[in-house]
C-alpha cells in the first residue's frame, strides 16, 4: 500500500497576525508557521494505516519556512519518503496549489500511484476552496471529507468513517485510489521527542520536486479587497483583577441572573 | 431563471437545516437588491413534503433524484453543476455543513467558477458581488469581490437569523430533471448514531466548556470541580475530544452539539467558527483566555484575560462560598 500525505504550513493563530502594507494579505515576514492541524491528523492516520496494512508513507509539502521541520518530524514518526515541492506560489490560492501539487506528483517518478491520498479536511486559510476535493477532481479520483477513521482496506476499497452533525457519523465505502480529507485521526497525532527528530535530520533525506510549469491560474474570479480584524457588533466587557477578584465579579453576574 | 440567486437547501433526517434558512434570508436580501428571483434548490427525495417550508424563495426547484438522497459530494456537485449549466444562476449559496463537505469546492471546480469558503455575508456592490469571509479561526476577516459568474459561496453559519428565512408563503414549485454520474465510487454503508452521553447537554442550564487551553487531561479535574460547584456539566471543543480527554458526546460545535445554556463558561477556547456555531446562542457567555486577541471575546458577553487554570479553582471556591 502506498499512502501519500499532502501537508501544508499555515500561520500559527496563537501569534499576533500582522496585515501586510497592501491591506489585503498577511505580513508573511512576521508570521510563525506551523503544520496545519488536520494535515497532522492526516499524517497520523496514514501512519496507523501503514502499521496495520504495511506499505509506505510519502509526505509531500510545498516549500515554506520551517517546512523542513515538518518533514523531518514526519520521518521521525515513521514516514518513508519526504518531498518538498519547489516553485509553488502561495499567493495564488488553493485551486492553483492543488494544480501545482497534482502536476508535480504526476511529473515525478514513484509519487503516483498512491492507494490513498490523505490531507487535512480544511486549513484555516482555505478561502477559495478545499485542497482535498480539488486534488481528487484533478486526478479524477473519488473523494470524501471530514474523515475520522479508515476502518478497513480490502479488495480495492476502503471503509471510512465521516462525521455528520450532532454527533452522527457515517460509514462509507470508497473505491481506491481515493482522496480523503481527514478531520481527525483515530488517535491523537503521536508525539516525537526532539532527539528523534534530530536523528531523522541526519538519516532522512528531503527530495526536491519542482512544479513543472507555473500554474497560470491565479485567484480566478476572486479579487481580495481587504483583510482586517473582524467587524464585530460588540466586544465582551472585560473583567479585571486577581483570580479571586474576577471570581467574585463572575459570582455577582451569576447571582444577578439567578444562576447562583 | 438565468441570473437568479440560488440557495442550495440542505436536509438532515428529513428536516431542513437551520443554516438553509439563514442562507435563504441572505439570498432574499441579495435577490431583492439585484432584482432577480430567489430560487431554492432542494436536492433529494421528500421534495413534496419540504418545499412548502421554503416560501422565502420565489421558486423551489425540486431535484428529486434518488441518487441525491445520500450525502455523496461528487453526486451532489455533479447534479448542481448540471442544473447550473441549464439555468445559469448568478450566484449559488451552499451552506457549509459537514454533511456534504466539499460540494461547493467541487461545484466550483466542475464549472470553472470561483468558489469561496467561510463566507458570513454577501452583498451586491457596484454591480459585482462582494463576500465577507472569516479566516484564521475567526481572527481575521477578508472582503472579496467575485468577478466571474456563477459565484459559488460556501456560507458559514450565522450570516442571518434562521427565522428571517422562514415564511408562511407558499412558493412556486418546479420539478427539475438532473443528471448524475453513473459510476459513483463512494457509497454510504450506514449511519452511526451518536454515542449516548450520560447526560443530555442540550438541556443543561450551566455548561463549563474547556478547550485546548486547559493543556492536559489532568486539568479537567479543575473544570469538573467548577461544574459541580455551579451545578452544571463539562463540555469541550474539538481538540479536547480529539485528545480523548472528553467523549464525543460532550463536543460542542459543527460536528458536535448545539447548545443554548443560561451560562456558557468558555475556558481556553479560541472561538473558532466551527466551535462558535454550536454555542453562539447561549444566554450568557463568559470567556477566559490568555490571549486578549482571541476571537471568543468578539462573541462573549464578559471576558477575562487570564490563565484558566488559575481562575477555575478561584471561581469554584467563590461559588462554594456563596452557596454556603
Ligand atoms: C469540518 C470541521 C468541523 C469541526 N467541528 C468542530 C466542533 O464540532 N467543535 C469544535 O470545537 N471545533 C470543531 N472544529 C475545529 C475548530 O476549527 C477549531 O480547531 C477548534 O474549535 C479549536 O478548539 P480550541 O478553541 O479548544 O483550541 P485553540 O483554537 O487551539 O484555542 C486554545 C485557546 O486557549 C487559549 N489558552 C491557552 N492556554 C490558556 C490558559 N492557560 N488559560 C486560558 N486560555 C488559554 C489560547 O489563547 C487559545 O485561544 C471543526 C473543524 C472542521 C474543519
Ligand atoms: N493510483 C493512483 N493514485 C493517484 N493518482 C492516480 C492513480 N492512478 C491514476 N492516477 C492519476 O489519475 C489521473 C487519471 O488517471 P487515468 O484515469 O488512469 O487516466 C491521472 O492523472 C493519473 O496520474
mmCIF file of C-alpha atoms in Angstrom, chain B residues 4-321:
data_model
loop_
_atom_site.group_PDB
_atom_site.id
_atom_site.type_symbol
_atom_site.label_atom_id
_atom_site.label_comp_id
_atom_site.label_asym_id
_atom_site.label_seq_id
_atom_site.Cartn_x
_atom_site.Cartn_y
_atom_site.Cartn_z
ATOM 1 C CA UNK B 4 -31.136 34.305 -10.343
ATOM 2 C CA UNK B 5 -29.826 33.802 -6.822
ATOM 3 C CA UNK B 6 -29.700 30.165 -5.737
ATOM 4 C CA UNK B 7 -29.752 28.691 -2.281
ATOM 5 C CA UNK B 8 -28.943 25.013 -2.027
ATOM 6 C CA UNK B 9 -31.172 23.670 0.724
ATOM 7 C CA UNK B 10 -29.812 21.024 2.984
ATOM 8 C CA UNK B 11 -31.873 18.482 4.806
ATOM 9 C CA UNK B 12 -30.824 16.225 7.588
ATOM 10 C CA UNK B 13 -33.001 13.300 8.572
ATOM 11 C CA UNK B 14 -35.962 14.784 6.775
ATOM 12 C CA UNK B 15 -35.608 18.230 8.354
ATOM 13 C CA UNK B 16 -34.320 21.334 6.689
ATOM 14 C CA UNK B 17 -31.187 22.545 8.461
ATOM 15 C CA UNK B 18 -31.306 25.962 10.118
ATOM 16 C CA UNK B 19 -28.386 27.119 8.036
ATOM 17 C CA UNK B 20 -30.507 26.670 4.914
ATOM 18 C CA UNK B 21 -32.969 29.190 6.330
ATOM 19 C CA UNK B 22 -30.096 31.508 7.188
ATOM 20 C CA UNK B 23 -28.957 31.199 3.575
ATOM 21 C CA UNK B 24 -32.472 31.894 2.321
ATOM 22 C CA UNK B 25 -32.652 35.057 4.430
ATOM 23 C CA UNK B 26 -29.374 36.289 2.977
ATOM 24 C CA UNK B 27 -30.362 35.130 -0.517
ATOM 25 C CA UNK B 28 -33.625 37.063 -0.261
ATOM 26 C CA UNK B 29 -31.814 40.312 0.538
ATOM 27 C CA UNK B 30 -29.408 39.765 -2.301
ATOM 28 C CA UNK B 31 -32.084 38.786 -4.843
ATOM 29 C CA UNK B 32 -34.101 41.879 -3.934
ATOM 30 C CA UNK B 33 -31.061 44.113 -4.280
ATOM 31 C CA UNK B 34 -30.245 42.593 -7.674
ATOM 32 C CA UNK B 35 -33.925 42.491 -8.666
ATOM 33 C CA UNK B 36 -33.744 38.845 -9.658
ATOM 34 C CA UNK B 37 -35.669 35.823 -8.395
ATOM 35 C CA UNK B 38 -34.529 33.758 -5.433
ATOM 36 C CA UNK B 39 -34.583 30.053 -6.189
ATOM 37 C CA UNK B 40 -34.216 27.329 -3.570
ATOM 38 C CA UNK B 41 -32.657 24.130 -4.850
ATOM 39 C CA UNK B 42 -33.923 21.105 -2.974
ATOM 40 C CA UNK B 43 -31.865 18.036 -3.811
ATOM 41 C CA UNK B 44 -33.093 14.572 -2.985
ATOM 42 C CA UNK B 45 -36.401 12.975 -2.182
ATOM 43 C CA UNK B 46 -39.056 14.418 0.119
ATOM 44 C CA UNK B 47 -39.399 17.466 -2.093
ATOM 45 C CA UNK B 48 -43.137 17.486 -1.816
ATOM 46 C CA UNK B 49 -43.111 17.414 1.983
ATOM 47 C CA UNK B 50 -40.364 20.015 2.419
ATOM 48 C CA UNK B 51 -40.895 22.532 -0.388
ATOM 49 C CA UNK B 52 -43.752 24.221 1.477
ATOM 50 C CA UNK B 53 -41.309 25.466 4.125
ATOM 51 C CA UNK B 54 -39.282 27.390 1.570
ATOM 52 C CA UNK B 55 -41.630 30.282 0.910
ATOM 53 C CA UNK B 56 -38.840 32.761 1.420
ATOM 54 C CA UNK B 57 -37.796 31.761 -2.103
ATOM 55 C CA UNK B 58 -39.817 32.667 -5.179
ATOM 56 C CA UNK B 59 -39.448 29.203 -6.616
ATOM 57 C CA UNK B 60 -38.327 25.852 -5.275
ATOM 58 C CA UNK B 61 -36.517 23.711 -7.808
ATOM 59 C CA UNK B 62 -37.012 20.115 -6.770
ATOM 60 C CA UNK B 63 -34.177 17.896 -7.922
ATOM 61 C CA UNK B 64 -35.988 14.798 -6.837
ATOM 62 C CA UNK B 65 -33.399 12.203 -7.803
ATOM 63 C CA UNK B 66 -32.911 9.081 -5.730
ATOM 64 C CA UNK B 67 -29.125 9.363 -6.027
ATOM 65 C CA UNK B 68 -29.301 12.642 -4.140
ATOM 66 C CA UNK B 69 -30.778 11.006 -1.056
ATOM 67 C CA UNK B 70 -27.286 10.096 0.088
ATOM 68 C CA UNK B 71 -24.676 12.678 1.046
ATOM 69 C CA UNK B 72 -22.171 11.840 -1.693
ATOM 70 C CA UNK B 73 -20.267 15.031 -2.533
ATOM 71 C CA UNK B 74 -19.408 14.188 -6.142
ATOM 72 C CA UNK B 75 -23.020 13.279 -6.933
ATOM 73 C CA UNK B 76 -24.427 16.441 -5.388
ATOM 74 C CA UNK B 77 -21.797 18.584 -7.087
ATOM 75 C CA UNK B 78 -22.419 16.956 -10.484
ATOM 76 C CA UNK B 79 -26.185 17.400 -10.195
ATOM 77 C CA UNK B 80 -25.838 21.042 -9.162
ATOM 78 C CA UNK B 81 -23.375 21.676 -11.979
ATOM 79 C CA UNK B 82 -25.758 20.131 -14.485
ATOM 80 C CA UNK B 83 -28.600 22.272 -13.224
ATOM 81 C CA UNK B 84 -26.445 25.397 -13.145
ATOM 82 C CA UNK B 85 -25.423 24.871 -16.773
ATOM 83 C CA UNK B 86 -29.064 24.581 -17.769
ATOM 84 C CA UNK B 87 -30.282 27.575 -15.848
ATOM 85 C CA UNK B 88 -27.318 29.936 -15.424
ATOM 86 C CA UNK B 89 -27.722 31.322 -11.906
ATOM 87 C CA UNK B 90 -25.659 34.307 -10.941
ATOM 88 C CA UNK B 91 -24.719 33.079 -7.513
ATOM 89 C CA UNK B 92 -25.066 29.765 -5.671
ATOM 90 C CA UNK B 93 -25.185 29.826 -1.873
ATOM 91 C CA UNK B 94 -24.140 26.480 -0.438
ATOM 92 C CA UNK B 95 -24.442 26.007 3.331
ATOM 93 C CA UNK B 96 -21.137 24.809 4.778
ATOM 94 C CA UNK B 97 -22.161 21.824 6.842
ATOM 95 C CA UNK B 98 -20.210 18.652 7.395
ATOM 96 C CA UNK B 99 -22.828 16.591 5.623
ATOM 97 C CA UNK B 100 -21.805 17.230 2.050
ATOM 98 C CA UNK B 101 -18.456 18.813 2.909
ATOM 99 C CA UNK B 102 -16.561 19.690 -0.249
ATOM 100 C CA UNK B 103 -19.572 20.175 -2.522
ATOM 101 C CA UNK B 104 -19.087 23.901 -3.033
ATOM 102 C CA UNK B 105 -15.417 23.390 -3.890
ATOM 103 C CA UNK B 106 -16.220 20.566 -6.323
ATOM 104 C CA UNK B 107 -19.011 22.590 -7.893
ATOM 105 C CA UNK B 108 -16.625 25.469 -8.491
ATOM 106 C CA UNK B 109 -14.071 23.082 -9.990
ATOM 107 C CA UNK B 110 -16.583 21.451 -12.352
ATOM 108 C CA UNK B 111 -17.977 24.779 -13.541
ATOM 109 C CA UNK B 112 -14.643 26.589 -13.597
ATOM 110 C CA UNK B 113 -16.335 29.105 -11.331
ATOM 111 C CA UNK B 114 -14.876 30.999 -8.374
ATOM 112 C CA UNK B 115 -15.762 29.385 -5.051
ATOM 113 C CA UNK B 116 -15.182 30.999 -1.680
ATOM 114 C CA UNK B 117 -15.367 29.446 1.760
ATOM 115 C CA UNK B 118 -16.064 30.788 5.232
ATOM 116 C CA UNK B 119 -18.495 33.418 3.904
ATOM 117 C CA UNK B 120 -20.626 35.133 6.516
ATOM 118 C CA UNK B 121 -22.056 37.901 4.372
ATOM 119 C CA UNK B 122 -22.657 38.699 0.753
ATOM 120 C CA UNK B 123 -23.886 41.825 -0.947
ATOM 121 C CA UNK B 124 -24.116 43.440 -4.339
ATOM 122 C CA UNK B 125 -21.745 46.350 -4.695
ATOM 123 C CA UNK B 126 -21.402 48.363 -7.919
ATOM 124 C CA UNK B 127 -22.950 45.525 -9.861
ATOM 125 C CA UNK B 128 -20.495 42.962 -8.517
ATOM 126 C CA UNK B 129 -20.823 40.538 -5.641
ATOM 127 C CA UNK B 130 -18.809 41.138 -2.532
ATOM 128 C CA UNK B 131 -18.388 38.498 0.176
ATOM 129 C CA UNK B 132 -17.084 38.791 3.708
ATOM 130 C CA UNK B 133 -15.190 35.689 4.843
ATOM 131 C CA UNK B 134 -13.824 34.682 8.256
ATOM 132 C CA UNK B 135 -10.286 33.328 8.162
ATOM 133 C CA UNK B 136 -7.650 32.175 10.631
ATOM 134 C CA UNK B 137 -10.002 30.644 13.136
ATOM 135 C CA UNK B 138 -12.004 33.850 13.378
ATOM 136 C CA UNK B 139 -9.029 36.149 13.938
ATOM 137 C CA UNK B 140 -9.290 37.973 10.615
ATOM 138 C CA UNK B 141 -11.858 38.784 8.001
ATOM 139 C CA UNK B 142 -11.388 39.345 4.360
ATOM 140 C CA UNK B 143 -13.620 41.061 1.847
ATOM 141 C CA UNK B 144 -13.507 39.624 -1.653
ATOM 142 C CA UNK B 145 -15.107 40.624 -4.924
ATOM 143 C CA UNK B 146 -16.397 37.866 -7.163
ATOM 144 C CA UNK B 147 -15.631 38.847 -10.732
ATOM 145 C CA UNK B 148 -16.928 35.764 -12.561
ATOM 146 C CA UNK B 149 -20.326 34.125 -12.588
ATOM 147 C CA UNK B 150 -21.732 31.981 -11.292
ATOM 148 C CA UNK B 151 -20.052 32.647 -7.967
ATOM 149 C CA UNK B 152 -20.143 29.720 -5.566
ATOM 150 C CA UNK B 153 -20.419 30.807 -1.955
ATOM 151 C CA UNK B 154 -19.731 28.375 0.887
ATOM 152 C CA UNK B 155 -21.866 30.019 3.531
ATOM 153 C CA UNK B 156 -20.875 29.662 7.206
ATOM 154 C CA UNK B 157 -23.486 29.667 9.931
ATOM 155 C CA UNK B 158 -24.664 32.907 11.458
ATOM 156 C CA UNK B 159 -24.993 35.080 8.340
ATOM 157 C CA UNK B 160 -28.621 35.888 9.202
ATOM 158 C CA UNK B 161 -31.087 34.674 11.827
ATOM 159 C CA UNK B 162 -32.709 31.456 10.592
ATOM 160 C CA UNK B 163 -36.174 32.785 11.431
ATOM 161 C CA UNK B 164 -35.716 35.535 8.886
ATOM 162 C CA UNK B 165 -35.584 32.837 6.202
ATOM 163 C CA UNK B 166 -38.786 31.099 7.263
ATOM 164 C CA UNK B 167 -42.055 32.064 5.644
ATOM 165 C CA UNK B 168 -45.695 31.008 5.604
ATOM 166 C CA UNK B 169 -45.948 31.901 1.940
ATOM 167 C CA UNK B 170 -46.314 29.024 -0.497
ATOM 168 C CA UNK B 171 -43.545 29.106 -3.086
ATOM 169 C CA UNK B 172 -43.935 28.012 -6.679
ATOM 170 C CA UNK B 173 -42.536 24.518 -7.055
ATOM 171 C CA UNK B 174 -40.897 23.217 -10.178
ATOM 172 C CA UNK B 175 -39.625 19.694 -10.706
ATOM 173 C CA UNK B 176 -36.272 19.814 -12.447
ATOM 174 C CA UNK B 177 -34.587 16.835 -14.053
ATOM 175 C CA UNK B 178 -30.902 16.456 -13.195
ATOM 176 C CA UNK B 179 -28.338 14.006 -14.418
ATOM 177 C CA UNK B 180 -25.918 12.381 -12.027
ATOM 178 C CA UNK B 181 -22.770 10.391 -12.738
ATOM 179 C CA UNK B 182 -23.346 6.693 -13.270
ATOM 180 C CA UNK B 183 -20.016 5.414 -11.967
ATOM 181 C CA UNK B 184 -20.103 6.587 -8.384
ATOM 182 C CA UNK B 185 -17.151 5.294 -6.412
ATOM 183 C CA UNK B 186 -18.384 6.253 -2.987
ATOM 184 C CA UNK B 187 -21.267 4.640 -1.142
ATOM 185 C CA UNK B 188 -22.847 5.197 2.264
ATOM 186 C CA UNK B 189 -22.926 1.896 4.126
ATOM 187 C CA UNK B 190 -24.651 3.022 7.302
ATOM 188 C CA UNK B 191 -25.351 5.880 9.638
ATOM 189 C CA UNK B 192 -23.832 5.665 13.100
ATOM 190 C CA UNK B 193 -25.922 7.088 15.930
ATOM 191 C CA UNK B 194 -24.318 9.497 18.395
ATOM 192 C CA UNK B 195 -22.609 7.919 21.340
ATOM 193 C CA UNK B 196 -25.142 8.052 24.106
ATOM 194 C CA UNK B 197 -23.948 10.578 26.655
ATOM 195 C CA UNK B 198 -24.925 10.023 30.224
ATOM 196 C CA UNK B 199 -26.484 13.481 30.312
ATOM 197 C CA UNK B 200 -28.240 15.483 27.646
ATOM 198 C CA UNK B 201 -26.033 18.549 27.487
ATOM 199 C CA UNK B 202 -28.506 20.418 25.323
ATOM 200 C CA UNK B 203 -30.832 20.594 28.345
ATOM 201 C CA UNK B 204 -28.268 21.880 30.833
ATOM 202 C CA UNK B 205 -28.543 25.446 32.151
ATOM 203 C CA UNK B 206 -24.873 25.744 33.006
ATOM 204 C CA UNK B 207 -22.019 24.460 30.864
ATOM 205 C CA UNK B 208 -18.351 24.667 31.755
ATOM 206 C CA UNK B 209 -16.617 24.356 28.391
ATOM 207 C CA UNK B 210 -12.925 23.618 28.099
ATOM 208 C CA UNK B 211 -10.632 23.970 25.112
ATOM 209 C CA UNK B 212 -7.052 23.219 24.252
ATOM 210 C CA UNK B 213 -6.044 25.962 26.666
ATOM 211 C CA UNK B 214 -6.535 23.616 29.611
ATOM 212 C CA UNK B 215 -3.380 21.911 28.357
ATOM 213 C CA UNK B 216 -3.687 18.460 29.883
ATOM 214 C CA UNK B 217 -6.177 15.833 30.829
ATOM 215 C CA UNK B 218 -5.296 16.226 34.492
ATOM 216 C CA UNK B 219 -6.587 19.783 34.449
ATOM 217 C CA UNK B 220 -10.041 18.542 33.524
ATOM 218 C CA UNK B 221 -10.499 17.882 37.212
ATOM 219 C CA UNK B 222 -10.497 21.630 37.835
ATOM 220 C CA UNK B 223 -13.304 22.028 35.311
ATOM 221 C CA UNK B 224 -15.248 19.161 36.826
ATOM 222 C CA UNK B 225 -14.962 20.672 40.286
ATOM 223 C CA UNK B 226 -16.110 24.015 38.965
ATOM 224 C CA UNK B 227 -19.045 22.440 37.135
ATOM 225 C CA UNK B 228 -20.000 20.606 40.278
ATOM 226 C CA UNK B 229 -19.879 23.786 42.347
ATOM 227 C CA UNK B 230 -22.041 25.575 39.776
ATOM 228 C CA UNK B 231 -24.435 22.678 39.323
ATOM 229 C CA UNK B 232 -23.548 22.317 35.656
ATOM 230 C CA UNK B 233 -21.788 19.950 33.299
ATOM 231 C CA UNK B 234 -18.449 19.913 31.491
ATOM 232 C CA UNK B 235 -18.248 20.025 27.712
ATOM 233 C CA UNK B 236 -15.451 20.878 25.323
ATOM 234 C CA UNK B 237 -14.090 21.912 21.960
ATOM 235 C CA UNK B 238 -12.864 19.529 19.329
ATOM 236 C CA UNK B 239 -9.160 19.258 20.308
ATOM 237 C CA UNK B 240 -10.141 18.205 23.815
ATOM 238 C CA UNK B 241 -12.288 15.427 22.377
ATOM 239 C CA UNK B 242 -9.665 14.504 19.757
ATOM 240 C CA UNK B 243 -7.151 14.068 22.564
ATOM 241 C CA UNK B 244 -9.527 11.654 24.210
ATOM 242 C CA UNK B 245 -9.929 13.849 27.295
ATOM 243 C CA UNK B 246 -13.710 14.052 26.846
ATOM 244 C CA UNK B 247 -16.088 11.795 24.906
ATOM 245 C CA UNK B 248 -17.575 12.886 21.573
ATOM 246 C CA UNK B 249 -20.935 13.163 23.329
ATOM 247 C CA UNK B 250 -19.534 16.271 25.056
ATOM 248 C CA UNK B 251 -18.216 18.071 21.988
ATOM 249 C CA UNK B 252 -19.844 21.391 21.180
ATOM 250 C CA UNK B 253 -19.756 22.745 17.641
ATOM 251 C CA UNK B 254 -20.169 21.939 13.994
ATOM 252 C CA UNK B 255 -19.704 18.184 14.321
ATOM 253 C CA UNK B 256 -20.990 18.027 17.849
ATOM 254 C CA UNK B 257 -23.790 19.560 19.831
ATOM 255 C CA UNK B 258 -25.592 22.838 19.512
ATOM 256 C CA UNK B 259 -26.256 24.162 22.991
ATOM 257 C CA UNK B 260 -28.111 27.158 24.374
ATOM 258 C CA UNK B 261 -27.492 27.175 28.138
ATOM 259 C CA UNK B 262 -28.142 30.065 30.501
ATOM 260 C CA UNK B 263 -24.403 30.182 31.167
ATOM 261 C CA UNK B 264 -21.617 29.053 28.851
ATOM 262 C CA UNK B 265 -18.263 29.439 30.528
ATOM 263 C CA UNK B 266 -15.608 29.097 27.819
ATOM 264 C CA UNK B 267 -12.202 28.266 29.276
ATOM 265 C CA UNK B 268 -9.176 28.171 26.990
ATOM 266 C CA UNK B 269 -11.314 28.125 23.850
ATOM 267 C CA UNK B 270 -10.207 30.404 20.995
ATOM 268 C CA UNK B 271 -13.636 30.845 19.399
ATOM 269 C CA UNK B 272 -13.077 29.237 16.001
ATOM 270 C CA UNK B 273 -16.181 29.472 13.786
ATOM 271 C CA UNK B 274 -16.739 25.705 13.956
ATOM 272 C CA UNK B 275 -16.955 25.892 17.728
ATOM 273 C CA UNK B 276 -18.932 29.125 17.830
ATOM 274 C CA UNK B 277 -21.729 27.740 15.691
ATOM 275 C CA UNK B 278 -22.557 25.299 18.457
ATOM 276 C CA UNK B 279 -22.788 27.807 21.331
ATOM 277 C CA UNK B 280 -23.327 31.292 19.960
ATOM 278 C CA UNK B 281 -26.933 31.485 21.142
ATOM 279 C CA UNK B 282 -26.118 30.862 24.797
ATOM 280 C CA UNK B 283 -27.822 33.415 27.036
ATOM 281 C CA UNK B 284 -24.665 34.404 28.901
ATOM 282 C CA UNK B 285 -21.192 33.700 27.589
ATOM 283 C CA UNK B 286 -18.196 34.295 29.839
ATOM 284 C CA UNK B 287 -14.827 33.595 28.201
ATOM 285 C CA UNK B 288 -11.463 33.114 29.861
ATOM 286 C CA UNK B 289 -8.420 33.167 27.627
ATOM 287 C CA UNK B 290 -4.772 34.195 27.992
ATOM 288 C CA UNK B 291 -4.820 35.776 24.527
ATOM 289 C CA UNK B 292 -6.516 39.203 24.543
ATOM 290 C CA UNK B 293 -6.997 38.841 20.752
ATOM 291 C CA UNK B 294 -8.866 35.541 20.989
ATOM 292 C CA UNK B 295 -11.959 35.704 18.729
ATOM 293 C CA UNK B 296 -14.133 34.315 21.526
ATOM 294 C CA UNK B 297 -14.047 37.827 23.044
ATOM 295 C CA UNK B 298 -15.902 39.127 19.980
ATOM 296 C CA UNK B 299 -18.834 36.967 20.934
ATOM 297 C CA UNK B 300 -18.708 36.624 24.721
ATOM 298 C CA UNK B 301 -20.694 38.967 26.922
ATOM 299 C CA UNK B 302 -17.948 39.035 29.519
ATOM 300 C CA UNK B 303 -14.281 38.263 29.075
ATOM 301 C CA UNK B 304 -11.308 37.635 31.299
ATOM 302 C CA UNK B 305 -7.723 37.692 30.071
ATOM 303 C CA UNK B 306 -6.314 35.172 32.499
ATOM 304 C CA UNK B 307 -4.972 31.696 32.951
ATOM 305 C CA UNK B 308 -7.985 29.412 33.119
ATOM 306 C CA UNK B 309 -6.042 27.055 35.353
ATOM 307 C CA UNK B 310 -5.816 29.779 37.991
ATOM 308 C CA UNK B 311 -9.315 31.091 37.533
ATOM 309 C CA UNK B 312 -11.110 27.737 37.707
ATOM 310 C CA UNK B 313 -10.204 26.916 41.321
ATOM 311 C CA UNK B 314 -10.732 30.516 42.425
ATOM 312 C CA UNK B 315 -14.176 30.573 40.867
ATOM 313 C CA UNK B 316 -15.129 27.170 42.249
ATOM 314 C CA UNK B 317 -14.101 28.411 45.686
ATOM 315 C CA UNK B 318 -16.065 31.648 45.354
ATOM 316 C CA UNK B 319 -19.167 29.800 44.159
ATOM 317 C CA UNK B 320 -18.973 27.332 47.024
ATOM 318 C CA UNK B 321 -18.511 30.172 49.499
#
